[in-house]
Coordinates of C-alpha atoms and ligand atoms in Angstrom, one line a residue:
M26 CA 37.5 5.1 75.7
G27 CA 39.4 2.5 77.5
T28 CA 38.7 3.9 81.0
Q29 CA 35.1 4.3 80.0
F30 CA 34.9 0.6 79.3
L31 CA 36.6 -0.1 82.5
K32 CA 34.3 2.0 84.6
N33 CA 31.3 0.8 83.0
S34 CA 31.8 -2.9 82.9
N35 CA 34.2 -3.5 85.7
F36 CA 36.8 -4.6 83.4
S37 CA 40.6 -3.8 83.6
D38 CA 42.8 -4.0 80.6
Q39 CA 45.2 -6.2 82.6
Y40 CA 42.3 -8.1 84.0
D41 CA 43.2 -10.7 86.7
V42 CA 46.6 -11.6 85.2
N43 CA 50.0 -10.5 84.4
F44 CA 52.3 -12.5 82.3
S45 CA 54.5 -13.8 85.2
R46 CA 51.3 -15.4 86.9
R47 CA 50.8 -17.9 84.2
N48 CA 52.8 -20.6 85.9
N49 CA 50.6 -20.3 88.9
S50 CA 47.5 -20.8 86.7
K51 CA 49.0 -24.1 85.7
K52 CA 49.0 -25.3 89.3
D53 CA 45.4 -24.3 89.6
Y54 CA 44.4 -26.9 87.0
G55 CA 47.0 -29.5 87.8
D56 CA 47.8 -29.5 84.2
T57 CA 51.0 -28.0 82.6
S58 CA 49.7 -27.1 79.1
S59 CA 48.8 -23.7 77.9
I60 CA 46.6 -22.4 75.2
V61 CA 46.8 -18.9 74.0
V62 CA 44.1 -17.2 71.9
V63 CA 44.7 -14.1 69.8
G64 CA 41.4 -12.2 69.4
A65 CA 38.8 -12.0 72.1
S66 CA 35.7 -11.7 70.0
H67 CA 32.9 -14.1 68.9
A68 CA 35.3 -16.8 67.6
G69 CA 37.9 -16.6 70.4
I70 CA 35.5 -16.5 73.2
S71 CA 33.4 -19.3 71.7
F72 CA 36.5 -21.5 71.5
V73 CA 37.7 -20.7 75.2
D74 CA 34.1 -21.4 76.5
K75 CA 33.9 -24.8 74.6
V76 CA 37.5 -26.1 75.4
R77 CA 36.8 -25.6 79.1
K78 CA 33.5 -27.4 78.7
N79 CA 35.4 -30.1 76.9
G80 CA 37.6 -30.5 80.1
F81 CA 40.8 -28.5 79.3
R82 CA 42.3 -27.8 82.8
G83 CA 45.5 -26.0 81.7
S84 CA 46.1 -22.3 81.4
L85 CA 43.9 -20.3 79.0
T86 CA 44.9 -16.8 77.9
L87 CA 42.9 -14.5 75.7
I88 CA 44.6 -11.6 74.1
D89 CA 43.0 -8.6 72.4
R90 CA 44.2 -5.2 71.3
Q91 CA 40.8 -3.6 71.9
K92 CA 40.4 -1.9 75.3
G93 CA 38.1 -3.1 78.0
G94 CA 35.7 -6.0 78.0
P95 CA 35.1 -7.8 74.7
M96 CA 31.7 -6.7 73.1
Q97 CA 29.2 -8.3 70.7
R98 CA 29.7 -7.0 67.1
P99 CA 26.1 -7.3 65.6
P100 CA 24.5 -4.6 67.7
L101 CA 27.1 -2.2 66.7
S102 CA 25.3 -1.3 63.5
K103 CA 21.9 -1.6 65.2
G104 CA 20.7 -0.8 68.7
F105 CA 24.2 0.3 69.8
L106 CA 24.2 3.3 67.4
L107 CA 20.8 4.5 68.7
E108 CA 22.1 5.0 72.2
T109 CA 23.6 8.4 73.2
S110 CA 25.4 7.7 76.5
E111 CA 29.1 8.7 76.6
K112 CA 29.8 5.0 77.6
P113 CA 28.9 1.7 76.0
N114 CA 26.1 -0.2 77.7
S115 CA 27.5 -3.3 79.5
K116 CA 24.5 -5.3 78.1
Y117 CA 26.6 -5.8 74.9
L118 CA 29.5 -7.4 76.7
L119 CA 30.1 -10.9 75.3
K120 CA 30.9 -12.3 78.8
T121 CA 30.8 -10.7 82.2
S122 CA 33.9 -10.2 84.3
K123 CA 32.7 -12.9 86.6
W124 CA 32.7 -15.4 83.7
Y125 CA 36.4 -14.9 83.0
K126 CA 37.1 -15.3 86.6
D127 CA 34.9 -18.5 87.2
E128 CA 36.4 -20.1 84.0
K129 CA 39.9 -19.0 85.0
V130 CA 40.4 -17.4 81.6
F131 CA 43.1 -14.7 81.6
L132 CA 42.1 -11.9 79.6
H133 CA 44.7 -9.3 78.4
T134 CA 43.1 -6.4 76.5
N135 CA 44.8 -3.3 75.1
V136 CA 47.8 -5.2 74.0
T137 CA 48.8 -6.3 70.4
V138 CA 50.5 -9.5 69.4
S139 CA 53.1 -8.4 67.0
K140 CA 55.1 -11.5 66.2
I141 CA 54.7 -15.3 66.4
D142 CA 57.9 -17.5 66.7
L143 CA 56.6 -20.9 65.5
R144 CA 59.9 -22.7 66.3
K145 CA 60.1 -21.4 69.9
K146 CA 56.3 -21.5 70.3
S147 CA 56.3 -18.0 71.7
L148 CA 54.5 -14.6 71.1
T149 CA 55.8 -11.2 71.2
F150 CA 53.6 -8.2 72.3
N151 CA 53.9 -4.5 71.3
N152 CA 54.9 -3.9 74.9
G153 CA 58.0 -6.1 74.4
K154 CA 56.9 -8.9 76.5
N155 CA 56.7 -12.5 75.4
L156 CA 54.4 -15.4 76.2
D157 CA 55.0 -19.1 75.4
Y158 CA 52.2 -21.4 74.3
D159 CA 51.7 -25.1 73.7
K160 CA 48.8 -24.5 71.4
L161 CA 48.0 -21.3 69.7
V162 CA 44.5 -20.2 68.3
L163 CA 44.4 -17.4 65.9
A164 CA 41.0 -15.5 66.0
T165 CA 42.1 -12.2 64.6
G166 CA 39.0 -11.6 62.6
A167 CA 38.9 -9.2 59.6
A168 CA 39.6 -5.5 59.0
P169 CA 37.3 -3.2 57.2
R170 CA 38.4 -1.7 53.9
M171 CA 38.7 2.0 53.7
L172 CA 38.3 4.2 50.6
P173 CA 41.8 5.5 50.0
A174 CA 40.6 9.0 49.1
A175 CA 38.7 9.2 52.4
Q176 CA 41.5 8.0 54.7
G177 CA 42.2 10.0 57.7
I178 CA 39.4 12.5 57.5
P179 CA 37.8 12.8 61.0
N180 CA 34.1 12.4 60.1
V181 CA 34.7 9.4 57.8
F182 CA 34.4 6.0 59.6
V183 CA 34.5 2.3 59.1
L184 CA 32.6 0.1 61.5
R185 CA 34.0 -3.1 63.1
Q186 CA 34.9 -2.3 66.7
P187 CA 33.0 -0.8 69.6
D188 CA 35.2 2.2 69.7
Q189 CA 34.4 3.0 66.0
A190 CA 30.7 2.6 66.8
M191 CA 31.1 5.0 69.8
A192 CA 32.7 7.6 67.5
I193 CA 30.1 7.2 64.9
R194 CA 27.1 7.6 67.2
K195 CA 28.8 10.6 68.8
I196 CA 28.6 12.5 65.5
A197 CA 25.5 10.8 64.1
H198 CA 23.1 12.2 66.7
S199 CA 23.9 15.9 65.7
A200 CA 24.4 15.2 61.9
R201 CA 21.9 15.9 59.2
N202 CA 23.0 14.2 56.0
A203 CA 24.7 10.8 56.0
I204 CA 26.4 9.1 53.1
I205 CA 27.1 5.4 53.2
I206 CA 29.3 3.8 50.7
G207 CA 28.5 0.1 50.2
G208 CA 25.1 -1.5 49.9
G209 CA 26.0 -4.7 51.8
Y210 CA 24.6 -5.8 55.1
I211 CA 26.6 -3.5 57.3
G212 CA 25.9 -0.5 55.1
L213 CA 22.1 -1.1 55.1
E214 CA 21.9 -1.9 58.7
I215 CA 23.6 1.5 59.3
A216 CA 21.3 3.2 56.8
A217 CA 18.2 1.8 58.7
T218 CA 19.6 2.8 62.1
F219 CA 20.5 6.4 60.9
R220 CA 17.0 6.8 59.5
Q221 CA 15.7 5.9 63.0
I222 CA 18.0 8.6 64.3
G223 CA 16.4 11.1 61.8
L224 CA 19.3 11.7 59.4
E225 CA 18.8 12.0 55.7
V226 CA 20.6 9.0 54.2
S227 CA 22.1 8.1 50.8
V228 CA 23.6 4.7 50.0
V229 CA 26.1 4.4 47.2
E230 CA 26.7 0.9 45.8
V231 CA 29.1 0.2 42.8
A232 CA 27.2 -3.0 41.8
D233 CA 23.9 -2.6 40.0
R234 CA 21.9 -3.9 42.9
L235 CA 22.2 -4.0 46.7
L236 CA 23.7 -7.1 48.5
A237 CA 25.2 -8.3 45.2
R238 CA 27.7 -10.5 46.8
V239 CA 25.5 -12.1 49.5
A240 CA 21.8 -12.2 48.9
S241 CA 19.5 -13.4 46.0
P242 CA 18.0 -10.7 43.7
P243 CA 14.4 -10.9 45.2
V244 CA 15.7 -10.4 48.7
A245 CA 17.8 -7.4 47.5
E246 CA 14.8 -6.0 45.8
L247 CA 12.6 -6.4 48.9
L248 CA 15.2 -4.7 51.1
A249 CA 15.7 -1.9 48.5
G250 CA 11.9 -1.2 48.6
L251 CA 11.9 -1.1 52.3
H252 CA 14.7 1.4 52.4
Q253 CA 13.2 3.6 49.8
E254 CA 9.8 3.6 51.6
R255 CA 11.7 4.8 54.7
G256 CA 13.3 7.6 52.7
V257 CA 16.8 6.2 52.0
V258 CA 18.1 7.4 48.6
L259 CA 19.9 4.5 46.8
Y260 CA 22.6 5.1 44.1
T261 CA 23.3 1.7 42.7
G262 CA 25.8 1.2 39.7
N263 CA 27.7 4.2 41.1
G264 CA 31.1 4.5 42.5
V265 CA 32.8 7.5 44.2
E266 CA 34.9 9.7 41.9
E267 CA 35.9 12.4 44.4
V268 CA 35.7 13.0 48.1
F269 CA 35.1 16.6 49.2
Q270 CA 36.4 18.3 52.3
N271 CA 35.7 21.6 53.9
N272 CA 38.1 22.8 56.6
G273 CA 39.6 19.4 56.8
L274 CA 36.2 17.7 57.4
F275 CA 34.3 15.5 55.0
S276 CA 31.6 17.4 53.2
G277 CA 30.4 15.3 50.3
V278 CA 31.2 13.0 47.2
K279 CA 31.1 13.1 43.5
L280 CA 29.7 10.0 42.1
T281 CA 30.9 8.3 38.9
D282 CA 27.7 9.4 37.2
G283 CA 28.6 12.9 37.8
K284 CA 26.2 13.6 40.7
N285 CA 27.3 15.5 43.8
L286 CA 26.1 14.5 47.3
I287 CA 26.6 16.6 50.4
G288 CA 27.0 14.9 53.8
D289 CA 28.4 15.6 57.2
I290 CA 29.3 12.0 58.0
L291 CA 30.6 9.3 55.7
V292 CA 30.5 5.6 56.7
V293 CA 32.4 3.2 54.3
G294 CA 31.0 -0.4 54.3
I295 CA 32.9 -1.9 51.5
G296 CA 33.8 -5.2 52.8
V297 CA 36.6 -6.6 55.0
T298 CA 40.0 -8.3 54.6
P299 CA 41.0 -11.2 56.8
D300 CA 43.4 -9.9 59.5
S301 CA 46.1 -12.5 58.6
D302 CA 49.2 -10.4 58.6
L303 CA 50.5 -11.9 61.9
A304 CA 50.1 -15.4 60.6
L305 CA 51.6 -14.5 57.2
R306 CA 54.7 -13.0 58.8
A307 CA 55.2 -16.1 60.8
G308 CA 55.3 -18.3 57.8
I309 CA 51.7 -19.8 58.2
E310 CA 50.1 -20.7 55.0
T311 CA 47.4 -18.1 53.8
E312 CA 45.3 -18.0 50.7
T313 CA 47.3 -15.2 49.0
T314 CA 50.4 -13.3 50.1
T315 CA 48.5 -10.2 51.1
G316 CA 45.1 -10.1 52.8
G317 CA 44.5 -13.7 52.2
A318 CA 42.6 -15.8 54.9
V319 CA 44.6 -18.4 56.9
L320 CA 44.2 -21.8 55.4
V321 CA 42.8 -24.5 57.7
D322 CA 41.6 -28.0 57.5
E323 CA 38.3 -29.5 58.9
Y324 CA 40.0 -29.3 62.4
Q325 CA 40.7 -25.6 62.0
L326 CA 44.4 -26.6 62.0
T327 CA 46.8 -24.3 60.0
S328 CA 49.9 -25.4 58.2
D329 CA 51.7 -25.4 61.6
P330 CA 50.7 -28.4 63.8
D331 CA 50.3 -26.3 67.0
V332 CA 48.4 -23.3 65.5
F333 CA 44.7 -23.3 64.8
A334 CA 42.7 -20.5 63.1
I335 CA 39.0 -19.8 63.6
G336 CA 36.3 -17.2 62.6
D337 CA 36.6 -14.6 60.0
V338 CA 40.4 -14.9 59.5
A339 CA 40.1 -18.6 58.6
F340 CA 39.3 -20.3 55.3
Q341 CA 38.7 -24.0 55.2
R342 CA 40.5 -25.5 52.2
G343 CA 38.1 -26.7 49.6
S344 CA 35.1 -24.6 50.9
P345 CA 33.1 -22.5 48.2
L346 CA 33.7 -19.2 50.2
R347 CA 35.0 -17.7 53.3
L348 CA 32.2 -17.2 55.8
E349 CA 31.9 -14.0 57.8
S350 CA 29.1 -14.5 60.5
I351 CA 28.5 -15.2 64.1
H352 CA 27.4 -18.7 63.4
N353 CA 30.8 -19.4 61.6
A354 CA 32.8 -17.8 64.5
Q355 CA 31.1 -19.9 67.0
E356 CA 31.1 -23.1 65.0
S357 CA 34.7 -23.0 64.0
G358 CA 35.7 -22.2 67.6
V359 CA 33.7 -25.3 68.8
R360 CA 35.4 -27.4 66.1
A361 CA 38.9 -26.2 67.2
A362 CA 38.1 -27.0 70.8
A363 CA 37.0 -30.5 70.0
A364 CA 40.1 -31.1 67.8
I365 CA 42.5 -29.8 70.6
M366 CA 40.8 -32.1 73.2
G367 CA 40.7 -35.1 70.9
K368 CA 36.9 -35.2 70.9
P369 CA 34.8 -36.1 67.7
L370 CA 34.1 -33.0 65.6
P371 CA 30.5 -31.7 65.9
A372 CA 28.2 -32.3 62.9
V373 CA 28.6 -29.5 60.3
Q374 CA 25.5 -27.2 60.3
A375 CA 24.3 -25.4 57.3
P376 CA 25.9 -21.9 57.5
W377 CA 23.4 -19.3 58.5
F378 CA 23.2 -15.5 59.1
W379 CA 20.9 -12.8 60.2
S380 CA 20.4 -9.1 59.6
D381 CA 18.0 -6.5 61.2
Q382 CA 16.8 -3.6 59.1
Y383 CA 13.8 -1.4 60.5
D384 CA 11.1 -4.0 61.7
A385 CA 12.4 -6.6 59.1
N386 CA 14.4 -9.6 60.5
L387 CA 16.2 -11.5 57.7
Q388 CA 17.5 -15.0 58.3
S389 CA 19.5 -16.8 55.7
V390 CA 20.6 -20.4 55.7
G391 CA 22.8 -22.1 53.1
I392 CA 24.8 -20.4 50.3
V393 CA 23.3 -18.6 47.3
P394 CA 25.7 -18.9 44.6
M395 CA 26.2 -15.5 42.9
G396 CA 26.2 -15.1 39.2
D397 CA 25.0 -18.6 38.5
R398 CA 22.5 -18.4 35.8
N399 CA 21.1 -21.9 36.6
V400 CA 20.1 -20.8 40.1
Y401 CA 16.6 -19.5 40.6
Q402 CA 14.4 -18.5 43.5
V403 CA 10.9 -19.7 44.5
I404 CA 9.0 -17.3 46.6
R405 CA 6.8 -18.4 49.5
G406 CA 4.7 -15.9 51.4
E407 CA 3.3 -12.5 51.0
F408 CA 6.0 -10.8 49.0
P409 CA 6.8 -7.9 49.0
E410 CA 4.8 -6.4 51.9
K411 CA 4.9 -8.9 54.8
R412 CA 6.6 -12.1 55.6
A413 CA 8.2 -14.1 52.8
S414 CA 10.9 -16.6 52.2
F415 CA 13.1 -17.2 49.0
W416 CA 14.1 -20.7 48.2
S417 CA 17.2 -20.9 46.0
Y418 CA 17.4 -23.9 43.8
R419 CA 19.7 -25.2 41.0
D420 CA 17.7 -27.7 39.0
N421 CA 15.6 -29.4 41.8
K422 CA 18.3 -29.2 44.4
L423 CA 17.7 -26.8 47.4
L424 CA 20.7 -24.5 48.1
A425 CA 19.6 -21.7 50.4
V426 CA 16.6 -20.2 52.1
E427 CA 16.4 -16.6 52.9
A428 CA 13.5 -15.6 55.1
V429 CA 12.2 -12.1 55.9
R430 CA 10.1 -11.8 59.0
D431 CA 9.6 -15.5 58.6
G432 CA 11.4 -17.6 61.3
E433 CA 9.3 -20.6 60.6
S434 CA 10.4 -20.8 56.9
F435 CA 14.1 -20.2 58.0
M436 CA 13.8 -23.2 60.5
L437 CA 12.3 -25.4 57.8
G438 CA 15.0 -24.4 55.2
K439 CA 17.6 -25.1 57.9
K440 CA 16.3 -28.6 58.6
C441 CA 16.0 -29.4 54.8
L442 CA 19.5 -28.3 54.1
E443 CA 20.9 -30.2 57.1
E444 CA 19.0 -33.3 56.2
N445 CA 19.9 -32.9 52.5
I446 CA 16.2 -32.8 51.5
S447 CA 15.0 -30.6 48.6
P448 CA 11.1 -30.1 48.7
D449 CA 9.7 -29.9 45.2
P450 CA 10.3 -26.4 44.0
S451 CA 6.8 -26.4 42.2
L452 CA 5.1 -26.8 45.5
I453 CA 7.0 -24.2 47.7
S454 CA 4.9 -21.2 46.6
D455 CA 1.7 -22.9 47.5
L456 CA 1.0 -21.8 51.1
G457 CA -1.1 -24.9 51.5
F458 CA 2.0 -27.1 51.0
D459 CA 3.4 -28.2 54.3
P460 CA 7.2 -28.5 53.9
M461 CA 7.4 -30.0 57.4
A462 CA 5.2 -32.9 56.5
W463 CA 7.3 -33.2 53.3
I464 CA 10.4 -33.3 55.5
L465 CA 9.0 -35.9 57.8
K466 CA 7.9 -38.2 55.0
N467 CA 11.3 -38.0 53.2
S468 CA 13.3 -38.5 56.5
A469 CA 11.2 -41.6 57.2
R470 CA 11.8 -42.8 53.7
A471 CA 15.6 -42.2 54.0
E472 CA 15.8 -44.3 57.2
Ligands
LIG19 P1 36.4 -10.3 65.0 O1 35.0 -10.0 65.6 O2 36.7 -9.4 64.0 O3 37.4 -10.2 66.2 C1 38.8 -10.3 66.0 C2 39.5 -9.6 67.3 O4 40.9 -10.0 67.1 C3 39.4 -8.2 67.4 O5 38.7 -7.9 68.6 C4 40.8 -7.6 67.2 O6 41.0 -6.6 68.0 C5 41.6 -8.9 67.7 N1 43.0 -8.9 67.1 C6 43.3 -8.9 65.8 N2 44.6 -9.0 65.6 C7 45.1 -8.9 66.9 C8 46.5 -8.9 67.4 N3 47.5 -9.0 66.5 N4 46.7 -8.8 68.7 C9 45.7 -8.7 69.5 N5 44.4 -8.7 69.1 C10 44.1 -8.8 67.8 N6 27.2 -11.5 61.7 C11 26.0 -12.1 61.9 O7 25.9 -13.4 61.7 N7 24.8 -11.4 62.0 C12 24.8 -10.0 62.1 O8 23.7 -9.3 62.2 C13 26.1 -9.4 62.0 N8 26.2 -8.1 62.1 C14 27.4 -7.5 62.2 C15 27.5 -6.0 62.5 C16 28.7 -5.4 62.5 C17 28.7 -3.9 62.8 C18 29.9 -6.2 62.2 C19 31.3 -5.5 62.3 C20 29.8 -7.5 62.0 C21 28.6 -8.1 62.0 N9 28.5 -9.5 61.8 C22 27.3 -10.1 61.9 C23 29.7 -10.3 61.5 C24 30.3 -11.0 62.8 O9 30.3 -10.0 63.8 C25 31.6 -11.5 62.5 O10 31.6 -12.5 61.5 C26 32.4 -11.9 63.8 O11 32.6 -10.9 64.7 C27 33.7 -12.6 63.5 O12 34.3 -12.9 64.7 P2 35.8 -13.1 64.9 O13 36.0 -13.5 66.3 O14 36.3 -14.1 63.9 O15 36.5 -11.7 64.6

């Protein structure tokens, strides 16, 4: 795998740097400070990009235990799985090798940071080497949960990293029956992609509906309908009682309602745990002692004055929930880059997310509180067939907008949430009502 990335994308796992060259890099910038970032994915790269744009001239080092050039994650459950090549397509790279050279970002891949010494401000790697830092940024992301009973079986997968997606697509294109455990976004996106490949797909979800942690009931209903129309069999309110194997390979599951399903590939999409072990062992404050996110303030600063945390691994104290999205990875990286350079923090945007399933693009902005009986949705559009948006309110206060095939409503909802404007819920369903005119009128009034 590693060499495939190398050949394909012109990356080397020791790209452009060895640890002893760090001092030379300081000279290049006429600046003696060094920032080290652990985790070269959406958050880490966004930070590095922005801190350079903010004028940081010291040495910048990005470390990742993945092999080869860092790749985008969202395509891994979508277009990436449809491809059949033995090598990942370089169009999914987060940045080209030229970018790292131009920005003088030293990228070390295929190396794991195993220890942080906060007192010495030094990292230890699994190859025994050390690297000192002035400021450290933890962008270690999150690790997918596995069903304990399915652990270690060769045709059972979780999906987070490109090498896992490569392994899945290698089997998926010759498999017949896929079982997906977990009816969250990742599980449903994989289900949609597997149907496009031609597999028979079953999705098993322990909650009584899909997307129970992340989407409003009508959005879940719309997407459930979409999957059923395309032939996916949904088993909600069902857990896995037993995992079957045949000659050491996964062959099926017994559900808690007693039904047996056969499958020649199992993908487990039951959520992730923040990858905070490194921070926890160093004595940095985390939410809980195991699997809890790294606690940060609005500057993304941890309990240590020289260590920042961004992306999926971080949790801002006082926030309603930990976000797992590209927007959060990028925004938190930008915030840490401003904080380190003493620049004003950028305005906080309403959190947003997207998902693609078949021909349906879902865009969601704001947070839909789950299990709150006072929250209700107003539907705008041609539900359930075509484009529609779902406006979540508590009393008359707009909380979130989820838009399916409806980029216009998503943008309107985003603007409303960012300007703290709640269009009258009784008017939203009326397609003659123009929320934009309402926003303009209310913004003018506010000024
Ligand atoms: P990660 O992407 O998890 O990266 C963390 C990196 O840190 C990893 O590369 C890891 O190897 C490295 N690392 C960890 N510990 C160490 C260590 N000790 N030493 C060295 N390296 C280390 N979000 C959306 O908004 N829209 C989508 O459509 C969407 N689709 C997705 C589809 C898939 C299949 C997946 C997996 C995620 C998707 N997401 C989507 C979520 C989004 O990708 C994540 O929120 C985002 O990747 C988080 O970025 P991050 O940089 O914080 O963490």
